[in-house]
Tab-separated table of C-alpha atoms in Angstrom:
chain	number	residue	atom	x	y	z
A	1	PHE	CA	26.752	2.667	19.992
A	2	VAL	CA	28.728	2.367	16.645
A	3	PHE	CA	31.851	3.089	16.341
A	4	PHE	CA	35.018	2.812	13.091
A	5	PHE	CA	37.922	2.808	14.647
A	6	ASN	CA	39.663	1.277	12.054
A	7	ASP	CA	39.176	-0.916	9.121
A	8	THR	CA	39.065	-3.988	11.057
A	9	ALA	CA	37.502	-3.369	14.078
A	10	THR	CA	35.133	-5.612	15.511
A	11	THR	CA	32.294	-3.149	16.810
A	12	GLU	CA	29.081	-3.417	19.546
A	13	ILE	CA	25.365	-2.609	18.531
A	14	TYR	CA	23.016	-2.112	21.225
A	15	THR	CA	19.087	-2.465	20.507
A	16	ARG	CA	16.805	-3.712	22.942
A	17	SER	CA	17.909	-7.476	22.625
A	18	ILE	CA	20.682	-8.503	20.865
A	19	VAL	CA	24.846	-7.251	20.695
A	20	GLY	CA	25.847	-7.191	17.081
A	21	SER	CA	28.981	-5.927	15.199
A	22	VAL	CA	30.491	-4.263	12.572
A	23	ARG	CA	33.720	-5.551	10.370
A	24	CYS	CA	35.387	-4.955	7.089
A	25	VAL	CA	35.554	-7.657	5.206
A	26	GLN	CA	36.605	-6.177	2.121
A	27	GLU	CA	37.933	-3.264	0.408
A	28	THR	CA	38.031	-2.321	-3.936
A	29	ASP	CA	37.592	1.752	-3.685
A	30	GLY	CA	34.771	1.514	-1.780
A	31	ARG	CA	34.658	-0.848	1.703
A	32	LEU	CA	32.542	-3.399	2.698
A	33	TYR	CA	31.027	-4.001	6.436
A	34	HIS	CA	29.363	-7.247	7.624
A	35	MET	CA	26.516	-5.826	10.651
A	36	LYS	CA	26.329	-9.037	12.653
A	37	ASN	CA	24.281	-10.711	15.292
A	38	LYS	CA	24.111	-14.246	15.314
A	39	ASP	CA	23.563	-15.539	12.210
A	40	GLU	CA	21.631	-13.165	10.173
A	41	ILE	CA	24.482	-10.183	7.907
A	42	ILE	CA	23.023	-6.974	6.819
A	43	LYS	CA	26.658	-5.589	4.606
A	44	ILE	CA	26.350	-2.278	4.474
A	45	ILE	CA	28.852	-0.240	1.795
A	46	THR	CA	31.021	2.695	1.408
A	47	VAL	CA	31.409	4.516	-2.044
A	48	LYS	CA	32.762	7.324	-2.898
A	49	GLY	CA	33.680	10.007	-6.133
A	50	THR	CA	31.646	10.127	-9.119
A	51	ALA	CA	28.589	7.973	-9.473
A	52	TYR	CA	30.797	5.845	-12.280
A	53	ASP	CA	33.114	5.377	-9.251
A	54	GLU	CA	30.325	4.205	-6.999
A	55	GLY	CA	28.553	1.877	-9.146
A	56	LYS	CA	32.078	0.214	-9.977
A	57	ALA	CA	32.797	0.048	-6.130
A	58	ILE	CA	29.617	-1.649	-5.938
A	59	GLY	CA	29.780	-3.649	-8.340
A	60	GLU	CA	32.792	-5.362	-7.461
A	61	LEU	CA	32.310	-5.457	-3.778
A	62	ILE	CA	28.352	-7.884	-3.877
A	63	LYS	CA	28.779	-8.766	-7.525
A	64	GLU	CA	27.189	-12.282	-6.584
A	65	ASP	CA	24.641	-11.001	-4.452
A	66	ILE	CA	23.762	-8.169	-7.794
A	67	LYS	CA	23.462	-11.426	-9.492
A	68	GLU	CA	21.621	-13.838	-7.812
A	69	ASN	CA	18.618	-10.902	-7.190
A	70	LEU	CA	18.273	-9.717	-10.660
A	71	GLY	CA	17.656	-13.265	-11.164
A	72	ASN	CA	15.582	-13.731	-8.470
A	73	LEU	CA	13.362	-10.428	-9.686
A	74	MET	CA	12.615	-12.707	-12.399
A	75	ILE	CA	11.790	-15.944	-10.087
A	76	SER	CA	9.752	-13.259	-7.707
A	77	VAL	CA	6.848	-12.893	-10.610
A	78	ARG	CA	7.057	-16.371	-12.255
A	79	GLU	CA	6.296	-17.675	-8.220
A	80	LYS	CA	3.733	-14.981	-8.100
A	81	VAL	CA	1.834	-15.403	-11.642
A	82	LYS	CA	2.340	-19.434	-10.556
A	83	PHE	CA	-0.097	-18.832	-7.124
A	84	PHE	CA	-2.321	-17.113	-8.981
A	85	ALA	CA	-2.836	-18.958	-11.913
A	86	LYS	CA	-2.759	-22.274	-10.274
A	87	LYS	CA	-6.061	-21.580	-8.597
A	88	TYR	CA	-8.343	-20.961	-11.725
A	89	LEU	CA	-6.012	-22.369	-14.670
A	90	PRO	CA	-5.382	-26.047	-15.552
A	91	GLU	CA	-2.278	-26.729	-15.193
A	92	PHE	CA	-0.983	-27.470	-18.818
A	93	ILE	CA	-1.762	-23.424	-19.799
A	94	ILE	CA	-0.108	-22.551	-17.091
A	95	ASN	CA	3.809	-22.698	-18.388
A	96	PRO	CA	2.629	-21.307	-21.277
A	97	ILE	CA	1.604	-18.810	-19.412
A	98	LEU	CA	4.348	-17.719	-17.448
A	99	TRP	CA	6.332	-17.255	-20.567
A	100	LEU	CA	4.228	-15.035	-22.177
A	101	VAL	CA	3.742	-13.239	-18.391
A	102	GLU	CA	8.207	-13.434	-18.009
A	103	LYS	CA	8.095	-11.248	-21.901
A	104	LEU	CA	5.766	-9.035	-20.944
A	105	PHE	CA	7.203	-8.071	-17.998
A	106	TYR	CA	10.840	-7.644	-19.998
A	107	TRP	CA	8.222	-4.972	-22.092
A	108	ALA	CA	7.240	-2.904	-19.073
A	109	LEU	CA	10.661	-2.643	-17.828
A	110	ASN	CA	11.849	-2.119	-21.780
A	111	VAL	CA	9.486	0.630	-21.944
A	112	THR	CA	9.828	2.402	-18.427
A	113	TRP	CA	12.948	3.326	-18.779
A	114	ILE	CA	12.354	4.069	-22.930
A	115	ILE	CA	10.054	7.022	-21.570
A	116	THR	CA	11.392	7.867	-18.135
A	117	LYS	CA	15.355	8.535	-19.159
A	118	ASP	CA	15.023	11.951	-20.978
A	119	TYR	CA	13.672	12.998	-16.998
A	120	THR	CA	16.129	10.652	-14.846
A	121	PRO	CA	19.498	12.255	-13.791
A	122	LYS	CA	22.172	11.287	-15.840
A	123	ARG	CA	24.528	10.395	-12.531
A	124	TYR	CA	22.212	7.460	-12.168
A	125	PHE	CA	22.814	5.798	-15.165
A	126	GLU	CA	26.556	6.313	-14.627
A	127	GLU	CA	25.826	4.431	-12.016
A	128	ILE	CA	24.105	1.082	-13.606
A	129	ARG	CA	27.501	2.037	-16.429
A	130	GLY	CA	29.652	1.205	-13.761
A	131	MET	CA	27.689	-1.285	-11.714
A	132	ALA	CA	27.450	-3.531	-14.777
A	133	GLU	CA	32.087	-2.724	-15.321
A	134	GLY	CA	32.149	-3.720	-11.388
A	135	SER	CA	30.283	-6.965	-11.852
A	136	GLY	CA	30.599	-8.349	-15.471
A	137	ILE	CA	26.422	-7.769	-15.129
A	138	PRO	CA	24.993	-6.946	-18.565
A	139	TYR	CA	24.197	-2.834	-18.381
A	140	MET	CA	19.787	-3.658	-19.555
A	141	ASP	CA	19.569	-6.049	-16.847
A	142	LEU	CA	20.640	-3.203	-14.722
A	143	VAL	CA	19.037	-0.625	-15.987
A	144	ARG	CA	15.721	-3.034	-15.653
A	145	ALA	CA	16.196	-3.346	-12.145
A	146	ALA	CA	16.153	-0.566	-11.258
A	147	MET	CA	13.252	0.049	-13.457
A	148	PHE	CA	10.868	-2.271	-10.963
A	149	PRO	CA	10.169	-0.277	-8.224
A	150	GLU	CA	8.547	2.046	-11.005
A	151	LEU	CA	5.812	-0.749	-11.832
A	152	ILE	CA	4.786	-2.160	-7.808
A	153	LYS	CA	2.878	-0.983	-5.233
A	154	ALA	CA	3.530	-1.853	-1.399
A	155	ALA	CA	1.525	-1.061	1.187
A	156	CYS	CA	3.280	0.889	3.731
A	157	SER	CA	2.959	2.870	6.783
A	158	LEU	CA	4.434	6.316	7.569
A	159	VAL	CA	4.844	7.942	11.018
A	160	GLY	CA	5.664	11.124	12.798
A	161	ALA	CA	5.715	12.305	15.985
A	162	TRP	CA	8.248	15.395	16.769
A	163	GLY	CA	7.355	18.008	19.543
A	164	SER	CA	4.633	17.625	21.870
A	165	ALA	CA	3.643	14.363	21.347
A	166	THR	CA	7.502	13.041	21.881
A	167	GLU	CA	9.556	12.223	24.978
A	168	ASP	CA	11.543	14.531	24.613
A	169	HIS	CA	10.348	16.738	21.739
A	170	ASN	CA	13.080	15.720	19.030
A	171	ALA	CA	11.326	14.639	15.395
A	172	LEU	CA	10.331	10.756	15.331
A	173	PHE	CA	9.989	9.425	11.740
A	174	LEU	CA	8.775	4.927	11.306
A	175	ARG	CA	8.993	4.035	7.769
A	176	ALA	CA	7.267	0.268	7.553
A	177	LEU	CA	8.014	-1.124	3.783
A	178	ASP	CA	4.997	-4.224	3.631
A	179	TRP	CA	6.124	-5.559	0.686
A	180	GLU	CA	6.056	-9.740	0.026
A	181	VAL	CA	8.799	-11.236	2.095
A	182	ASP	CA	8.502	-14.521	-0.148
A	183	MET	CA	9.041	-12.115	-3.166
A	184	ALA	CA	13.625	-13.748	-3.556
A	185	ILE	CA	14.029	-9.789	-4.393
A	186	THR	CA	13.803	-8.998	-0.485
A	187	LYS	CA	17.047	-11.960	0.010
A	188	TYR	CA	20.082	-9.744	-0.209
A	189	PRO	CA	19.356	-6.482	1.955
A	190	VAL	CA	21.956	-3.996	1.433
A	191	ILE	CA	22.517	-0.236	3.341
A	192	THR	CA	24.657	2.006	0.450
A	193	VAL	CA	26.520	5.045	2.019
A	194	TYR	CA	27.275	6.992	-0.571
A	195	PHE	CA	30.111	10.328	-0.698
A	196	SER	CA	29.362	11.704	-4.181
A	197	SER	CA	32.096	14.239	-5.111
A	198	GLU	CA	28.621	16.298	-7.695
A	199	GLU	CA	28.874	19.500	-6.411
A	200	GLY	CA	26.743	19.848	-3.691
A	201	SER	CA	26.435	16.685	-2.765
A	202	ILE	CA	25.540	15.783	0.852
A	203	PRO	CA	26.921	12.247	2.169
A	204	PHE	CA	23.830	9.840	2.887
A	205	ALA	CA	22.684	5.977	3.390
A	206	SER	CA	20.001	3.991	0.952
A	207	LEU	CA	18.513	1.608	2.530
A	208	GLY	CA	17.391	-1.169	-0.296
A	209	TYR	CA	17.889	-4.395	-1.995
A	210	ALA	CA	21.484	-5.424	-4.025
A	211	GLY	CA	21.052	-4.489	-7.356
A	212	LEU	CA	18.244	-1.791	-6.917
A	213	VAL	CA	19.837	1.709	-7.876
A	214	GLY	CA	17.497	4.325	-6.048
A	215	THR	CA	16.715	3.595	-3.193
A	216	PHE	CA	13.446	2.420	-0.458
A	217	THR	CA	14.113	4.397	1.724
A	218	ALA	CA	17.536	6.879	3.112
A	219	VAL	CA	18.832	8.774	5.705
A	220	ASN	CA	21.454	12.123	4.950
A	221	ALA	CA	24.261	13.476	7.075
A	222	LYS	CA	22.260	16.937	7.618
A	223	GLY	CA	20.061	15.121	9.792
A	224	LEU	CA	17.000	14.149	6.724
A	225	ALA	CA	15.404	11.131	5.958
A	226	VAL	CA	12.277	10.608	3.378
A	227	GLY	CA	10.089	7.042	2.650
A	228	GLU	CA	7.116	6.140	0.788
A	229	LYS	CA	4.227	4.618	0.285
A	230	TYR	CA	1.940	4.096	-2.428
A	231	TRP	CA	-0.724	5.817	-2.786
A	232	TYR	CA	-3.959	3.637	-3.993
A	233	ARG	CA	-6.799	5.749	-5.810
A	234	ARG	CA	-10.272	5.401	-5.612
A	235	THR	CA	-10.898	6.539	-8.310
A	236	GLU	CA	-9.252	7.859	-11.903
A	237	GLN	CA	-10.647	11.315	-11.417
A	238	GLU	CA	-8.468	11.449	-7.995
A	239	ALA	CA	-5.706	11.662	-9.480
A	240	THR	CA	-3.258	12.087	-12.645
A	241	THR	CA	-0.745	9.228	-13.227
A	242	THR	CA	1.468	8.963	-15.739
A	243	ARG	CA	5.700	7.466	-17.092
A	244	ALA	CA	6.631	10.158	-18.391
A	245	GLY	CA	8.661	11.769	-16.086
A	246	LYS	CA	10.869	10.933	-12.595
A	247	PRO	CA	10.936	7.055	-10.821
A	248	TRP	CA	9.369	7.858	-7.226
A	249	ASN	CA	12.958	5.929	-6.042
A	250	PHE	CA	15.405	8.622	-7.754
A	251	VAL	CA	12.821	10.947	-6.490
A	252	MET	CA	13.329	10.199	-2.725
A	253	ARG	CA	17.463	9.489	-3.553
A	254	ASP	CA	18.325	13.014	-4.984
A	255	MET	CA	16.313	14.547	-1.620
A	256	ALA	CA	18.757	12.283	0.388
A	257	GLN	CA	21.525	13.909	-1.655
A	258	PHE	CA	20.643	17.002	-1.737
A	259	ASP	CA	18.653	18.667	0.475
A	260	ASP	CA	18.930	19.562	4.300
A	261	ASN	CA	15.368	20.721	5.590
A	262	ILE	CA	10.990	20.086	4.488
A	263	ALA	CA	11.089	23.525	2.319
A	264	THR	CA	13.487	22.414	-0.192
A	265	ALA	CA	12.536	19.299	-0.280
A	266	ILE	CA	8.996	19.676	-1.305
A	267	ASN	CA	9.872	22.947	-3.349
A	268	LYS	CA	12.768	20.298	-5.835
A	269	LEU	CA	9.102	18.122	-5.636
A	270	ASN	CA	6.714	20.666	-6.747
A	271	MET	CA	9.685	21.221	-9.547
A	272	THR	CA	10.058	17.334	-10.680
A	273	LYS	CA	8.279	15.845	-13.547
A	274	ARG	CA	5.803	13.357	-11.449
A	275	THR	CA	5.011	10.115	-12.607
A	276	CYS	CA	2.273	7.539	-9.991
A	277	SER	CA	0.931	8.391	-7.180
A	278	ILE	CA	2.790	7.819	-4.257
A	279	HIS	CA	2.738	9.192	-0.081
A	280	LEU	CA	6.764	10.721	1.250
A	281	GLY	CA	7.207	11.150	4.981
A	282	ILE	CA	10.429	13.003	5.184
A	283	VAL	CA	11.582	14.586	8.782
A	284	SER	CA	14.216	16.881	9.740
A	285	SER	CA	16.517	17.594	12.305
A	286	LYS	CA	16.949	21.124	10.905
A	287	ASP	CA	13.154	21.115	10.955
A	288	ASN	CA	12.201	19.319	14.011
A	289	GLU	CA	9.568	17.863	12.232
A	290	TYR	CA	7.509	16.028	9.772
A	291	ARG	CA	5.623	16.385	6.553
A	292	GLY	CA	3.397	13.482	5.059
A	293	VAL	CA	3.258	14.629	1.207
A	294	ARG	CA	0.706	13.143	-1.101
A	295	TYR	CA	1.599	13.531	-4.907
A	296	SER	CA	1.058	12.550	-8.119
A	297	TYR	CA	1.453	13.056	-12.544
A	298	ASP	CA	-0.882	16.733	-10.582
A	299	HIS	CA	-1.166	16.177	-7.376
A	300	LEU	CA	1.156	17.128	-4.857
A	301	LYS	CA	-0.208	18.877	-0.763
A	302	VAL	CA	1.459	18.738	2.100
A	303	TYR	CA	0.038	17.145	5.194
A	304	SER	CA	1.057	17.274	8.731
A	305	ASP	CA	-0.802	17.763	12.745
A	306	LYS	CA	-3.601	19.840	11.094
A	307	ASN	CA	-4.352	17.654	8.438
A	308	SER	CA	-2.830	14.576	8.516
A	309	THR	CA	-5.813	12.727	8.635
A	310	HIS	CA	-6.924	12.496	4.937
A	311	THR	CA	-10.603	14.169	6.280
A	312	ASP	CA	-11.308	10.762	6.841
A	313	PRO	CA	-13.931	11.437	10.529
A	314	ARG	CA	-13.026	7.611	11.633
A	315	GLN	CA	-9.521	9.349	12.369
A	316	SER	CA	-8.945	12.107	14.844
A	317	LEU	CA	-5.994	14.908	14.472
A	318	ILE	CA	-3.043	14.465	16.775
A	319	GLU	CA	-0.803	17.512	17.475
A	320	GLY	CA	2.364	16.530	16.717
A	321	ALA	CA	1.646	13.950	14.632
A	322	SER	CA	1.403	13.099	11.240
A	323	TYR	CA	0.225	9.668	10.017
A	324	TRP	CA	-0.670	6.832	7.109
A	325	ASP	CA	-1.681	3.314	7.874
A	326	LYS	CA	-1.084	0.133	5.708
A	327	HIS	CA	-3.958	-0.211	4.736
A	328	THR	CA	-5.784	2.382	1.454
A	329	GLN	CA	-6.267	5.933	2.313
A	330	PRO	CA	-8.261	7.360	3.802
A	331	SER	CA	-8.425	4.510	6.323
A	332	GLY	CA	-10.645	4.796	9.368
A	333	ASN	CA	-8.577	1.738	10.652
A	334	THR	CA	-7.583	3.096	14.169
A	335	CYS	CA	-4.847	1.555	15.734
A	336	LEU	CA	-2.463	3.719	15.105
A	337	SER	CA	-4.055	6.713	16.312
A	338	THR	CA	-5.022	4.625	19.341
A	339	LEU	CA	-1.706	3.976	20.236
A	340	ILE	CA	-0.255	7.636	19.248
A	341	LYS	CA	-2.782	9.446	21.803
A	342	GLN	CA	-2.240	6.925	25.011
A	343	LYS	CA	1.705	7.673	24.693
A	344	HIS	CA	1.285	11.309	23.569
A	345	GLY	CA	3.383	13.164	25.062
A	346	HIS	CA	6.093	9.958	25.422
A	347	ILE	CA	6.799	8.966	22.487
A	348	ASP	CA	10.139	7.767	21.647
A	349	ALA	CA	11.783	5.163	18.563
A	350	LYS	CA	11.769	2.445	21.424
A	351	PHE	CA	8.137	2.855	21.545
A	352	MET	CA	7.831	3.815	17.620
A	353	TYR	CA	9.125	-0.243	16.620
A	354	GLU	CA	8.283	-2.273	19.723
A	355	HIS	CA	3.869	-0.464	19.759
A	356	LEU	CA	3.474	1.314	16.316
A	357	ALA	CA	4.898	-1.295	13.689
A	358	ALA	CA	4.860	-4.079	15.905
A	359	ARG	CA	1.387	-3.773	16.896
A	360	HIS	CA	0.128	-2.599	13.729
A	361	GLN	CA	2.061	-5.677	11.787
A	362	THR	CA	3.802	-3.143	9.300
A	363	GLY	CA	7.006	-2.929	7.917
A	364	ASN	CA	7.069	-7.126	7.313
A	365	CYS	CA	10.300	-6.218	5.000
A	366	GLN	CA	11.995	-2.736	6.385
A	367	ALA	CA	10.984	-0.963	9.964
A	368	VAL	CA	12.948	1.760	10.525
A	369	VAL	CA	12.648	4.542	12.863
A	370	PHE	CA	15.131	7.101	12.589
A	371	ASP	CA	15.500	10.148	15.741
A	372	MET	CA	17.125	12.884	13.777
A	373	LYS	CA	18.432	15.186	17.112
A	374	LYS	CA	19.912	12.315	18.300
A	375	MET	CA	21.344	11.490	14.802
A	376	GLU	CA	19.973	7.269	15.957
A	377	MET	CA	18.806	4.464	13.436
A	378	TYR	CA	17.340	1.602	14.445
A	379	PHE	CA	15.863	-1.178	11.672
A	380	ALA	CA	15.803	-4.455	10.748
A	381	TYR	CA	15.636	-6.909	7.409
A	382	SER	CA	12.392	-9.220	7.155
A	383	SER	CA	14.357	-12.444	6.731
A	384	TYR	CA	13.628	-14.132	3.511
A	385	SER	CA	15.199	-18.065	4.666
A	386	THR	CA	12.374	-17.667	7.178
A	387	GLN	CA	10.179	-15.582	6.330
A	388	THR	CA	10.156	-13.614	8.687
A	389	MET	CA	8.547	-10.189	9.405
A	390	ALA	CA	10.766	-7.285	9.358
A	391	TYR	CA	8.486	-5.777	12.795
A	392	ASP	CA	9.051	-9.570	14.224
A	393	LYS	CA	12.306	-9.795	14.924
A	394	PRO	CA	15.093	-7.109	17.135
A	395	MET	CA	16.192	-4.039	16.044
A	396	PHE	CA	20.162	-3.193	15.151
A	397	PHE	CA	21.317	0.346	15.814
A	398	LEU	CA	22.963	2.684	13.766
A	399	ASP	CA	24.880	6.062	15.334
A	400	LEU	CA	24.387	7.991	12.098
A	401	LYS	CA	26.833	10.895	12.868
A	402	LYS	CA	28.973	8.285	14.131
A	403	LEU	CA	28.280	5.996	10.357
A	404	PHE	CA	28.628	9.689	8.742
A	405	GLU	CA	31.738	11.724	10.288
A	406	GLN	CA	33.647	8.691	10.548
A	407	MET	CA	34.092	7.127	7.353
A	408	LYS	CA	34.441	10.176	5.599
A	409	PRO	CA	37.997	10.382	7.055
A	410	GLN	CA	38.450	7.007	6.248
A	411	LEU	CA	37.158	7.802	2.030
A	412	ASN	CA	39.419	10.694	2.335
A	413	ILE	CA	36.588	12.537	0.851
């Protein structure tokens, strides 16, 4: 289990095959912890106060990681373009194309910011302003980085199991982020724990990467967790998208910051000015259930164990389970459904990360399993230096209840 006794305590974390440690290594207006196993370090940051205060503390604590990662953002784009350009174009034209792509990429990020800023809560720009102050990085560089998730597409898998499907009837959630493990922007993973002073806020943790404001995966102290999968539309008529709305990485983070049950979260989604087409997975300890949501600008539908197959006859409904695999939906791949049926009634967190994630080979950048009744989280990030997939690695373990409760008095919230 994870305990936080004091600022300098070294704490054991038990996982399926490793023992790690957590210790506080730096303190400003927030705290930086290192969660370590052998040579791997995951950074955990705790911040408090206003959005500006939180951003400033993040900028001060990991300024070097943020600076390098923002550079990595452009490197990642250039390397991908260069890889494909070499296949089809003569060498002499590649450098001019890379120059043009860089200009177009910055233009696209700027346009995304201009179009979405009126729909984005001011707290995000305040956090970015604080991060710029704390790190010395130009404000607009951080704004552009925050727009990046709105432009990308990640495959991902979302699996929920509850009730009769699980060993102890607890609601479980596998969030598997399938992105690009060789993208340099994945080099600096970070978990940021927010204790915001904004009215109505719930302490929450965001699993992301240095310098990217928003979230890819989030969980709060009231037992609600959320993750995302891109919705690849088969036809333009299937759903309408727009940039004039609230970016999905901010939509998700607001759910973690303010919602404690599925109904409230979905109600807010209905009222949100949505943009691109995505799937969401939401699990709640209060409901002890999981729901999937597919939304776009003009579409929102909720999925459970009664309708989660997208009417695909190749899939079957499973009591107490709802799942979307890493493929384009609807998917005829039966890997997840076969595994879920084999373990039905006895699914636990270990089965989710050792079998569903690993055998389906999903979660190459980030693999996370939540047991919200127990308030437990198992997670792994990919290793950029070795190109090791997250689903191939041992999982770190965090006792979320102790994480939120024992860090709260330390920060005098």
